[in-house]
């Protein structure tokens, strides 16, 4: 290597400027670490290479949690959405999930602007090709020009770029998403450090010229009249704007026949694609094969932005050859004359085996090296942002010699996501779902700030002014709940008429408003006409009061379950423990426990292959270990 190689020193390096990289870099810089953010293209910062939306079922929870902790994704989508909708409103509050259609270009520009204005943050367009270590710890990175950037901590946020290969039919190109340059050398550097890699696959549908679509054959999908912000720093009034329409159509029997007749030409079924694809976001080929009994599948037509005709064909990702794609899309009502702007494709890429990670998202084998997002085998913008934020926070804590921030399964969907990855691992791109959370009635999207803002404040990402506003909100909620509990109404004509209007049982004697709110057909808002002393309160306060009172019994039951959960989480396992010395532990348990090195008995109990009897043996051993 030439002696004239350029070198520079930073506190932190972040590799990749996707959704994980942006959150990691912002967290590090905002926590006063001099940070450099590397990207293969500055124009790809916060790029949305697949769907043009943020949030959705369970993913909306993640975005609100990122915001509650002091992250940026919620604020950015609030700035750039073109349609907003709360999903699952007909169901209970545990599964209400916010989703917003984004203007893709605006989303990327807006996030880039935030990064460029952030103190302590440098953006650098270059490919990182090598990780530099000394004595098992990260010391820096080398780029494709040979330049060396020394650092104390590093966060990998490589997305789907590691040895990326895009595939359409039998044509493959060695590029990242949207034709961007792949990162072809970093995988080798990771493997030299003893880090196990996997080969995963994901895909995206075609983009259609909107002027060639017949919308009269489709069902319009409107946004909500009343906007619910993703960020707790915004109000509904702040976000009022004209919204675009999306559209719903369906595949047909002809669509399915075209796909079945061409399966032999699909790289998914010919064996050409080796990577493991996402089970919960399958390609249209997979849907037709796996759900052969269904004669149609939903197809969502979603605008890519305000200043483009491109429409995203949600629900029809594919890697079929171009001629088959054209026939397939044109068999869908409304798309008979559709012209494809960008072909659908599959993408294969390297990622880390997530069992290589600690709960802090630090690599077990390389101190100071953290990893987040699709680099860890997850899928989705929201899962990436959540991991990026936590990896950035914990890298900062590591550099400052402070205790890490670990969110457990009872505190947030972020905790469920990270715990699943580092404890159970994943054999396919991991997708967040509400069913993965045991305590989902406690982990609602509406109370993400209550659960996580104090943690963000302690970490240093929530400013004092915002924290005081949050504390004031909590105070008003508690005061109003107490007032409702102690406010009684009698069996007056006004009360009885209101109850009759909502088909609710009439009163025989006086009753607390709190008791009435618990009736399924009633709510805090409905009872307003008979609540004479009701104060004027913000919508978010009223919503929280209603939910807490209406679901009080269920919430208390889950809180008791959480207490039991914490008992096992608080039983820490010494790092020096030798599992092979524990008599009566099964061989599989010894192997799994030795590989994963769980930090607590609770984490050990969630490891696949470790049985309840193994946990009983471990508990007995730990009691004896304490006495030594």
Short mmCIF file of C-alpha atoms in Angstrom, two decimals, residues 410 438-439 441-442 552-568:
data_model
loop_
_atom_site.label_atom_id
_atom_site.label_comp_id
_atom_site.label_asym_id
_atom_site.label_seq_id
_atom_site.Cartn_x
_atom_site.Cartn_y
_atom_site.Cartn_z
CA UNK A 410 -42.65 -5.90 27.32
CA UNK A 438 -47.02 -11.33 23.59
CA UNK A 439 -48.07 -8.10 25.29
CA UNK A 441 -52.39 -4.64 24.36
CA UNK A 442 -49.65 -2.83 26.31
CA UNK A 552 -58.48 -1.60 32.18
CA UNK A 553 -59.16 -5.22 33.14
CA UNK A 554 -57.27 -6.64 30.16
CA UNK A 555 -54.39 -4.21 30.68
CA UNK A 556 -54.02 -5.23 34.33
CA UNK A 557 -53.98 -8.90 33.31
CA UNK A 558 -51.16 -8.28 30.82
CA UNK A 559 -49.24 -6.23 33.38
CA UNK A 560 -49.29 -9.26 35.72
CA UNK A 561 -47.92 -11.39 32.87
CA UNK A 562 -45.16 -8.82 32.38
CA UNK A 563 -44.24 -9.07 36.08
CA UNK A 564 -43.72 -12.82 35.64
CA UNK A 565 -41.72 -12.18 32.47
CA UNK A 566 -39.43 -9.75 34.32
CA UNK A 567 -38.69 -12.28 37.05
CA UNK A 568 -36.92 -14.50 34.50
#
